[in-house]
Amino acid sequence: MAIAKHTYSPIQIYKRLLSISGRYWPVFLGVAASASLFAATDAGFAYLVATLTEIVEAGSNLTERQEFIKQWLPLAVLLLFASRGVCNFLSNYGMGWLARITVKELRGRVFEHYLELPTSFFDHSSSGQLLSKLTYDVNQVAQAASNVVIVLFKDSLTILFLVLYMLYLSPALSVFVFIVAPIIALIVRFLSNVFRRHNKKIQTSVGDITRIGEEALQANKIIKVFSGQSYESSRFDAANERNRRTELRLLVTKSAGDAVTVFVTAFGVAGVIYLINKIDIDVSRVAGFITAMVMLMGPLKRLTNVNATIQSAIAAGESLFSIIDTPKEIDTGQFNPDTIKGSVNFKNIQFGYENVKEQVLTDINIHVSPGESLAIVGRSGSGKSTLVSLLPRFYDPEAGEILIDDHSTTEFSLSGLRKHISLVNQEVTLFNDTIAANIAYGSLANASEDAIRSSAEAANVTEFTKQMPDGLNTVVGDRGVLLSGGQRQRISIARALLKNSPILILDEATSALDTQSERHIQAALDKLMQNRTTFVIAHRLSTIEKVDRIIVMDAGRIIETGRHEELLAAGGAYAALYRLQFRDDNASKSA
Ligand SMILES: Nc1ncnc2c1ncn2[C@@H]1O[C@H](COP(=O)(O)OP(=O)(O)O)[C@@H](O)[C@H]1O
Ligand SMILES: [Mg+2]
């Protein structure tokens, strides 16, 4: 499953963003109030200029009103600018607060959603792209949320007040404002489409940069040994350059938009100046009018720029909501037993991966009794891992069903199913925490120290933590890089021991161990497998001689079933595999 393809209208995106921040409406109200007051101060300033001109023009024959105004004008200017400053601060702070809370909640929702998306989703998405959504996209929304509302609110109100004042001063002169305004609106509309396109490209290019960067950091040893530096550099360079170009194109569009808007506005001003000569009008009115008109430019310019921000917010919002709208893992079952006996029955299973034509599993029928251990062997790519991944429902079969204690796995709730299953994988990812916390992970977090210690001992973890000053409380490095593959596998085995669940899956659980450590751990694993339904996929056949039953898989089908001795005696695929490994083992021993 890939990211759901959705198209959202800008309105839908804003509505959804509002649904997140909407419950903080009192803050919204505060922002609206302070922004409106702020907007009024601009018209107030134009009024003061008109009044001042009137007084200067009147010279010494002032009326009583004019005398009064003249006295209080300096104080009025001070008050005007003081309240302007306060309103500006309040509206910016309030909006910033709203933006940050929206970001926090949105980011939280996306992350929560990541945790509940089906495995197939991650098969089809690059983690770099998914990570950049949590950082870059979310921030785009934040910026937009604050800038846009502030600018839209403050500036459009400022424009409204200024225009009203201009109409009051001279309807005739205002004609120009009404000619210029629609032209600006048209320019803005055209620009917003361009912005939107650029912003999508920028998002993709940031995702590419993160992805390539991430891969290079993770694979730094491979890059060194296989001299991949120039390949990585050129790949990174291409993405980096793509990002620079689109950013630059956006900048050009933004700046050109500014310039054009200013130019169009200048037309209006020129027209007004031309008209002043034709009509009969007070100087003070002209002064007020021109002041208001010049003050109009700033907000108008910002209004065209805000579009770029709106468009990036929409593009980013789209990218985030398409994650949130991607369906979660299907979890319709209700069955949640406290204990299970642990019989597992694969019935007529057919399976193929999404977007892959070939069938991966065909006609799989296996019945495993409670406590029985089953080994699955076969060439790599024969479907062993796929088969066991159906049990915890990482994927659902296309046909057939899997029964646990005679209940279909789909009857269980996902957590009700998975709490009875332990898994040790070939690839062990550790969390950046102490070794003890890595063993007592998730639902095991409440395990007692004694329990953690004894599972660590059984899995031979203590053997290497003994030498560490903090023992089990040593913090593993980022992604566990300070531990060897074998040590990480032992931690993962300790985790399974601690979980103590009735069903156990060991998928090449000891592949990173040398023969000697494997033999050490084999004892622990044998103990672990006792009285537990176990599926063990082993690369070394010597480790599965004692299991109750072995199935041999080839190209997604079960081709042989039986005990070790039976299969050897039958002289089929298993016997051939065994002879091959036996000979290799002997060869390496004598070498
Ligand atoms: N996530 C996946 N998406 C698509 N195909 C996959 C995926 N995982 C495995 N395959 C394919 O399914 C087949 C069986 O793989 P797998 O079960 O991992 O084999 P095994 O564990 O026996 O080596 C292989 O052909 C492999 O390429
Ligand atoms: Mg495998």
Short mmCIF file of C-alpha atoms in Angstrom, two decimals, residues 171-559:
data_model
loop_
_atom_site.label_atom_id
_atom_site.label_comp_id
_atom_site.label_asym_id
_atom_site.label_seq_id
_atom_site.Cartn_x
_atom_site.Cartn_y
_atom_site.Cartn_z
CA PRO A 171 -15.03 59.23 -4.22
CA ALA A 172 -13.77 60.61 -7.53
CA LEU A 173 -10.12 59.91 -6.75
CA SER A 174 -11.00 56.48 -5.38
CA VAL A 175 -11.99 55.41 -8.87
CA PHE A 176 -8.35 54.61 -9.50
CA VAL A 177 -8.19 52.32 -6.54
CA PHE A 178 -11.07 50.36 -8.01
CA ILE A 179 -9.37 50.08 -11.37
CA VAL A 180 -6.06 48.99 -9.90
CA ALA A 181 -7.40 46.54 -7.33
CA PRO A 182 -8.93 44.00 -9.77
CA ILE A 183 -5.75 44.02 -11.85
CA ILE A 184 -3.77 43.17 -8.73
CA ALA A 185 -6.26 40.45 -7.88
CA LEU A 186 -5.73 38.91 -11.32
CA ILE A 187 -1.97 38.97 -10.91
CA VAL A 188 -2.30 37.31 -7.51
CA ARG A 189 -4.45 34.55 -8.93
CA PHE A 190 -2.00 33.83 -11.68
CA LEU A 191 0.91 33.82 -9.26
CA SER A 192 -0.74 31.48 -6.80
CA ASN A 193 -0.96 28.73 -9.40
CA VAL A 194 2.71 29.12 -10.17
CA PHE A 195 3.60 29.10 -6.45
CA ARG A 196 1.68 25.95 -5.88
CA ARG A 197 3.50 24.08 -8.59
CA HIS A 198 6.89 25.22 -7.33
CA ASN A 199 6.08 24.29 -3.78
CA LYS A 200 5.19 20.72 -4.63
CA LYS A 201 8.50 20.40 -6.42
CA ILE A 202 10.37 21.85 -3.46
CA GLN A 203 8.76 19.37 -1.11
CA THR A 204 9.74 16.46 -3.29
CA SER A 205 13.29 17.72 -3.62
CA VAL A 206 13.65 18.16 0.15
CA GLY A 207 12.38 14.60 0.57
CA ASP A 208 14.98 13.41 -1.94
CA ILE A 209 17.75 15.21 -0.09
CA THR A 210 16.72 13.63 3.20
CA ARG A 211 16.48 10.20 1.63
CA ILE A 212 19.84 10.30 -0.12
CA GLY A 213 21.45 11.82 2.97
CA GLU A 214 20.01 9.14 5.16
CA GLU A 215 21.16 6.34 2.89
CA ALA A 216 24.66 7.78 2.67
CA LEU A 217 24.92 8.07 6.45
CA GLN A 218 23.71 4.55 7.01
CA ALA A 219 25.81 2.94 4.31
CA ASN A 220 29.03 4.82 4.96
CA LYS A 221 31.13 1.64 5.19
CA ILE A 222 29.80 0.22 1.95
CA ILE A 223 30.38 3.58 0.28
CA LYS A 224 33.99 3.57 1.42
CA VAL A 225 34.82 0.04 0.39
CA PHE A 226 33.04 0.16 -2.95
CA SER A 227 34.21 3.73 -3.65
CA GLY A 228 30.68 5.02 -3.89
CA GLN A 229 31.64 8.57 -2.94
CA SER A 230 31.42 10.05 -6.40
CA TYR A 231 28.18 8.22 -7.15
CA GLU A 232 26.62 9.42 -3.89
CA SER A 233 27.97 12.94 -4.41
CA SER A 234 26.53 13.19 -7.87
CA ARG A 235 23.19 11.80 -6.73
CA PHE A 236 23.11 14.23 -3.85
CA ASP A 237 24.29 17.04 -6.03
CA ALA A 238 21.48 16.45 -8.50
CA ALA A 239 18.83 16.56 -5.77
CA ASN A 240 20.53 19.53 -4.14
CA GLU A 241 20.64 21.39 -7.43
CA ARG A 242 17.00 20.54 -8.17
CA ASN A 243 16.10 22.01 -4.81
CA ARG A 244 18.14 25.17 -5.45
CA ARG A 245 16.51 25.70 -8.83
CA THR A 246 12.96 25.29 -7.65
CA GLU A 247 13.61 27.49 -4.60
CA LEU A 248 15.11 30.09 -6.87
CA ARG A 249 12.23 29.92 -9.30
CA LEU A 250 9.87 30.46 -6.43
CA LEU A 251 11.93 33.44 -5.32
CA VAL A 252 11.88 34.92 -8.81
CA THR A 253 8.14 34.52 -9.02
CA LYS A 254 7.74 36.08 -5.59
CA SER A 255 9.98 39.06 -6.33
CA ALA A 256 8.56 39.61 -9.80
CA GLY A 257 5.10 39.50 -8.29
CA ASP A 258 6.17 42.21 -5.84
CA ALA A 259 7.60 44.39 -8.55
CA VAL A 260 4.58 44.08 -10.80
CA THR A 261 2.23 44.88 -7.95
CA VAL A 262 4.19 47.99 -7.02
CA PHE A 263 4.24 49.06 -10.64
CA VAL A 264 0.51 48.62 -11.06
CA THR A 265 -0.06 50.55 -7.84
CA ALA A 266 2.15 53.34 -9.15
CA PHE A 267 -0.26 53.59 -12.10
CA GLY A 268 -2.99 54.30 -9.62
CA VAL A 269 -0.93 56.97 -7.84
CA ALA A 270 0.00 58.61 -11.15
CA GLY A 271 -3.65 58.63 -12.16
CA VAL A 272 -4.61 60.26 -8.88
CA ILE A 273 -1.96 62.95 -9.30
CA TYR A 274 -3.21 63.56 -12.81
CA LEU A 275 -6.82 63.87 -11.60
CA ILE A 276 -5.95 66.23 -8.76
CA ASN A 277 -5.19 68.88 -11.35
CA LYS A 278 -8.63 68.40 -12.92
CA ILE A 279 -10.91 68.47 -9.92
CA ASP A 280 -11.54 70.92 -7.17
CA ILE A 281 -10.29 69.48 -3.88
CA ASP A 282 -8.76 70.63 -0.55
CA VAL A 283 -5.02 70.25 -0.10
CA SER A 284 -5.55 68.50 3.23
CA ARG A 285 -7.76 65.91 1.58
CA VAL A 286 -5.17 65.33 -1.11
CA ALA A 287 -2.49 64.91 1.55
CA GLY A 288 -4.62 62.40 3.44
CA PHE A 289 -5.52 60.59 0.24
CA ILE A 290 -1.95 60.25 -1.03
CA THR A 291 -0.76 59.14 2.40
CA ALA A 292 -3.45 56.47 2.51
CA MET A 293 -2.63 55.37 -1.01
CA VAL A 294 1.08 55.02 -0.29
CA MET A 295 0.27 53.12 2.89
CA LEU A 296 -1.84 50.79 0.80
CA MET A 297 1.22 49.57 -1.09
CA GLY A 298 2.82 47.65 1.77
CA PRO A 299 -0.22 45.54 2.62
CA LEU A 300 -1.01 44.98 -1.06
CA LYS A 301 2.50 43.74 -1.70
CA ARG A 302 2.38 41.43 1.29
CA LEU A 303 -0.95 40.17 0.13
CA THR A 304 0.58 38.94 -3.11
CA ASN A 305 3.46 37.35 -1.19
CA VAL A 306 1.23 35.66 1.29
CA ASN A 307 -0.03 33.62 -1.57
CA ALA A 308 3.28 31.85 -1.85
CA THR A 309 2.96 30.90 1.80
CA ILE A 310 -0.64 29.83 1.43
CA GLN A 311 0.28 27.70 -1.53
CA SER A 312 3.15 26.02 0.27
CA ALA A 313 0.88 25.40 3.22
CA ILE A 314 -1.67 23.81 0.95
CA ALA A 315 0.94 21.65 -0.72
CA ALA A 316 2.35 20.66 2.69
CA GLY A 317 -1.09 20.19 4.19
CA GLU A 318 -2.00 17.96 1.27
CA SER A 319 1.08 15.85 1.82
CA LEU A 320 0.32 15.50 5.54
CA PHE A 321 -3.38 14.82 5.22
CA SER A 322 -2.74 12.21 2.56
CA ILE A 323 -0.75 10.33 5.21
CA ILE A 324 -3.42 10.77 7.84
CA ASP A 325 -6.01 9.55 5.31
CA THR A 326 -4.07 6.44 4.35
CA PRO A 327 -6.02 3.58 5.94
CA LYS A 328 -4.50 2.04 9.04
CA GLU A 329 -3.94 -1.66 9.51
CA ILE A 330 -7.25 -3.45 9.34
CA ASP A 331 -8.16 -4.21 12.93
CA THR A 332 -11.78 -5.29 13.02
CA GLY A 333 -11.43 -8.39 15.20
CA GLN A 334 -12.61 -8.30 18.81
CA PHE A 335 -11.25 -11.56 20.18
CA ASN A 336 -8.69 -10.86 22.87
CA PRO A 337 -8.05 -13.96 24.97
CA ASP A 338 -5.76 -13.74 28.00
CA THR A 339 -4.09 -17.02 27.17
CA ILE A 340 -3.98 -19.32 24.17
CA LYS A 341 -2.90 -22.93 23.84
CA GLY A 342 -0.95 -22.17 20.70
CA SER A 343 -2.07 -24.48 17.92
CA VAL A 344 -1.52 -22.90 14.52
CA ASN A 345 -3.25 -24.01 11.37
CA PHE A 346 -2.40 -22.60 7.94
CA LYS A 347 -5.29 -23.51 5.63
CA ASN A 348 -4.99 -23.24 1.84
CA ILE A 349 -2.92 -20.08 2.01
CA GLN A 350 -2.25 -18.14 -1.19
CA PHE A 351 -0.25 -14.95 -1.05
CA GLY A 352 1.43 -12.43 -3.33
CA TYR A 353 2.84 -9.02 -2.50
CA GLU A 354 1.03 -5.91 -3.64
CA ASN A 355 2.18 -4.69 -7.06
CA VAL A 356 4.10 -7.92 -7.63
CA LYS A 357 2.75 -10.30 -10.20
CA GLU A 358 4.26 -13.53 -9.00
CA GLN A 359 2.55 -15.60 -6.36
CA VAL A 360 4.85 -15.89 -3.33
CA LEU A 361 2.98 -18.59 -1.40
CA THR A 362 0.87 -21.30 -3.02
CA ASP A 363 -1.35 -23.92 -1.36
CA ILE A 364 0.20 -23.74 2.06
CA ASN A 365 -1.33 -26.20 4.52
CA ILE A 366 0.36 -26.77 7.85
CA HIS A 367 -1.05 -27.78 11.19
CA VAL A 368 1.17 -27.13 14.19
CA SER A 369 0.08 -28.45 17.59
CA PRO A 370 0.54 -26.47 20.79
CA GLY A 371 4.15 -26.67 21.92
CA GLU A 372 5.36 -28.21 18.67
CA SER A 373 8.46 -26.83 16.98
CA LEU A 374 8.49 -26.50 13.23
CA ALA A 375 11.53 -25.66 11.17
CA ILE A 376 11.18 -24.09 7.76
CA VAL A 377 14.06 -24.55 5.36
CA GLY A 378 14.57 -23.76 1.71
CA ARG A 379 16.56 -21.59 -0.64
CA SER A 380 16.56 -17.86 -0.09
CA GLY A 381 13.55 -16.29 -1.74
CA SER A 382 11.49 -19.46 -1.36
CA GLY A 383 8.97 -17.64 0.86
CA LYS A 384 10.00 -18.65 4.39
CA SER A 385 9.96 -15.14 5.90
CA THR A 386 6.78 -14.31 4.04
CA LEU A 387 5.09 -17.37 5.48
CA VAL A 388 5.84 -16.51 9.09
CA SER A 389 5.03 -12.82 8.57
CA LEU A 390 1.41 -13.78 7.92
CA LEU A 391 1.07 -15.06 11.47
CA PRO A 392 1.30 -11.67 13.27
CA ARG A 393 -0.68 -10.30 10.31
CA PHE A 394 2.02 -8.09 8.86
CA TYR A 395 0.25 -9.08 5.67
CA ASP A 396 -3.06 -10.80 5.08
CA PRO A 397 -3.32 -13.81 2.77
CA GLU A 398 -5.18 -13.46 -0.51
CA ALA A 399 -6.98 -16.72 0.07
CA GLY A 400 -7.21 -19.23 2.86
CA GLU A 401 -6.95 -18.54 6.56
CA ILE A 402 -4.74 -19.03 9.55
CA LEU A 403 -6.31 -20.42 12.68
CA ILE A 404 -4.90 -20.09 16.17
CA ASP A 405 -6.70 -22.39 18.62
CA ASP A 406 -9.45 -22.74 15.96
CA HIS A 407 -9.99 -18.99 15.74
CA SER A 408 -9.11 -17.22 12.53
CA THR A 409 -6.36 -14.64 13.08
CA THR A 410 -8.77 -12.06 11.68
CA GLU A 411 -11.13 -12.71 14.61
CA PHE A 412 -8.46 -11.49 17.00
CA SER A 413 -7.81 -7.83 17.55
CA LEU A 414 -4.31 -7.02 16.31
CA SER A 415 -3.01 -6.42 19.82
CA GLY A 416 -4.88 -9.46 21.10
CA LEU A 417 -3.11 -11.55 18.47
CA ARG A 418 0.35 -10.06 18.68
CA LYS A 419 0.65 -10.22 22.45
CA HIS A 420 0.86 -14.01 22.12
CA ILE A 421 3.64 -13.94 19.54
CA SER A 422 7.36 -13.30 19.93
CA LEU A 423 9.63 -12.54 17.04
CA VAL A 424 13.37 -12.63 16.61
CA ASN A 425 14.52 -11.35 13.28
CA GLN A 426 17.66 -11.45 11.25
CA GLU A 427 17.83 -7.65 11.21
CA VAL A 428 17.84 -6.27 14.72
CA THR A 429 17.18 -2.58 15.16
CA LEU A 430 17.86 -1.39 18.67
CA PHE A 431 16.40 1.76 20.14
CA ASN A 432 18.68 4.46 21.45
CA ASP A 433 18.24 3.50 25.08
CA THR A 434 19.84 1.20 27.63
CA ILE A 435 20.32 -2.48 26.88
CA ALA A 436 17.89 -3.29 29.70
CA ALA A 437 15.25 -1.00 28.17
CA ASN A 438 15.82 -2.64 24.81
CA ILE A 439 15.13 -6.02 26.37
CA ALA A 440 12.13 -4.83 28.36
CA TYR A 441 10.66 -3.05 25.36
CA GLY A 442 7.07 -1.92 24.84
CA SER A 443 4.57 -3.97 26.80
CA LEU A 444 7.48 -5.53 28.68
CA ALA A 445 8.46 -2.19 30.20
CA ASN A 446 7.11 -3.18 33.60
CA ALA A 447 9.23 -6.31 33.85
CA SER A 448 11.17 -6.67 37.10
CA GLU A 449 14.91 -6.17 37.13
CA ASP A 450 15.37 -9.81 38.09
CA ALA A 451 13.32 -11.00 35.14
CA ILE A 452 15.33 -8.80 32.77
CA ARG A 453 18.58 -10.05 34.25
CA SER A 454 17.67 -13.71 33.97
CA SER A 455 16.57 -13.42 30.34
CA ALA A 456 19.74 -11.44 29.62
CA GLU A 457 21.74 -14.26 31.18
CA ALA A 458 19.92 -16.98 29.30
CA ALA A 459 20.54 -15.19 26.00
CA ASN A 460 24.22 -14.64 26.83
CA VAL A 461 23.77 -10.90 26.88
CA THR A 462 25.42 -10.58 30.28
CA GLU A 463 28.51 -12.22 28.84
CA PHE A 464 29.36 -9.02 26.97
CA THR A 465 27.69 -6.49 29.30
CA LYS A 466 29.86 -7.76 32.17
CA GLN A 467 32.78 -5.82 30.73
CA MET A 468 30.77 -2.63 30.35
CA PRO A 469 30.94 -0.23 33.32
CA ASP A 470 27.18 0.27 33.37
CA GLY A 471 26.35 -3.36 32.57
CA LEU A 472 22.79 -3.77 31.38
CA ASN A 473 22.25 -0.05 31.86
CA THR A 474 24.70 0.84 29.13
CA VAL A 475 23.11 3.04 26.51
CA VAL A 476 23.50 1.57 23.04
CA GLY A 477 24.63 4.00 20.36
CA ASP A 478 22.50 5.32 17.59
CA ARG A 479 20.86 2.33 15.85
CA GLY A 480 22.94 0.07 18.07
CA VAL A 481 26.11 0.60 16.07
CA LEU A 482 28.37 0.11 19.06
CA LEU A 483 27.26 -3.51 19.31
CA SER A 484 28.11 -6.31 16.92
CA GLY A 485 25.39 -8.03 14.92
CA GLY A 486 25.66 -11.09 17.13
CA GLN A 487 25.37 -9.02 20.30
CA ARG A 488 22.31 -7.30 18.95
CA GLN A 489 20.75 -10.64 18.11
CA ARG A 490 21.34 -11.82 21.64
CA ILE A 491 19.51 -8.76 22.97
CA SER A 492 16.66 -9.53 20.64
CA ILE A 493 16.57 -13.13 21.87
CA ALA A 494 16.55 -11.90 25.48
CA ARG A 495 13.55 -9.75 24.59
CA ALA A 496 11.72 -12.82 23.25
CA LEU A 497 12.67 -14.80 26.36
CA LEU A 498 11.26 -12.07 28.55
CA LYS A 499 8.02 -11.89 26.58
CA ASN A 500 7.49 -15.59 27.22
CA SER A 501 4.66 -15.89 24.70
CA PRO A 502 3.09 -19.19 23.59
CA ILE A 503 4.06 -18.65 19.94
CA LEU A 504 7.60 -17.92 18.89
CA ILE A 505 9.02 -17.01 15.51
CA LEU A 506 12.76 -17.27 14.97
CA ASP A 507 13.59 -15.95 11.51
CA GLU A 508 17.31 -16.60 11.08
CA ALA A 509 17.61 -15.48 14.67
CA THR A 510 21.18 -16.68 15.02
CA SER A 511 22.46 -15.84 11.54
CA ALA A 512 24.81 -13.14 12.84
CA LEU A 513 26.38 -15.45 15.41
CA ASP A 514 29.49 -17.50 14.90
CA THR A 515 29.14 -21.25 15.32
CA GLN A 516 30.48 -21.12 18.85
CA SER A 517 28.14 -18.40 20.13
CA GLU A 518 25.33 -20.04 18.27
CA ARG A 519 25.97 -23.27 20.16
CA HIS A 520 25.98 -21.26 23.40
CA ILE A 521 22.69 -19.66 22.60
CA GLN A 522 21.26 -22.85 21.18
CA ALA A 523 20.86 -24.05 24.74
CA ALA A 524 18.90 -20.92 25.56
CA LEU A 525 16.87 -21.26 22.39
CA ASP A 526 16.14 -24.93 23.09
CA LYS A 527 14.88 -23.90 26.49
CA LEU A 528 12.90 -21.08 24.91
CA MET A 529 11.29 -23.48 22.44
CA GLN A 530 10.14 -25.91 25.14
CA ASN A 531 6.35 -25.99 25.52
CA ARG A 532 6.02 -23.27 22.94
CA THR A 533 4.74 -23.37 19.40
CA THR A 534 7.84 -22.39 17.50
CA PHE A 535 8.53 -21.53 13.88
CA VAL A 536 12.23 -21.57 13.28
CA ILE A 537 13.89 -20.53 10.07
CA ALA A 538 17.54 -21.45 10.28
CA HIS A 539 20.35 -21.01 7.87
CA ARG A 540 22.44 -23.70 9.58
CA LEU A 541 20.65 -27.02 9.41
CA SER A 542 22.69 -28.36 12.31
CA THR A 543 20.65 -26.13 14.62
CA ILE A 544 17.31 -27.68 13.73
CA GLU A 545 18.06 -31.38 13.99
CA LYS A 546 16.07 -31.62 17.19
CA VAL A 547 12.88 -29.88 16.10
CA ASP A 548 9.65 -31.88 15.94
CA ARG A 549 9.09 -31.36 12.25
CA ILE A 550 10.78 -29.80 9.26
CA ILE A 551 9.13 -28.42 6.14
CA VAL A 552 11.11 -27.71 3.01
CA MET A 553 9.92 -24.86 0.82
CA ASP A 554 10.66 -24.14 -2.78
CA ALA A 555 9.20 -21.31 -4.87
CA GLY A 556 6.42 -20.74 -2.37
CA ARG A 557 5.32 -24.34 -2.03
CA ILE A 558 5.94 -26.97 0.62
CA ILE A 559 7.82 -29.74 -1.11
#
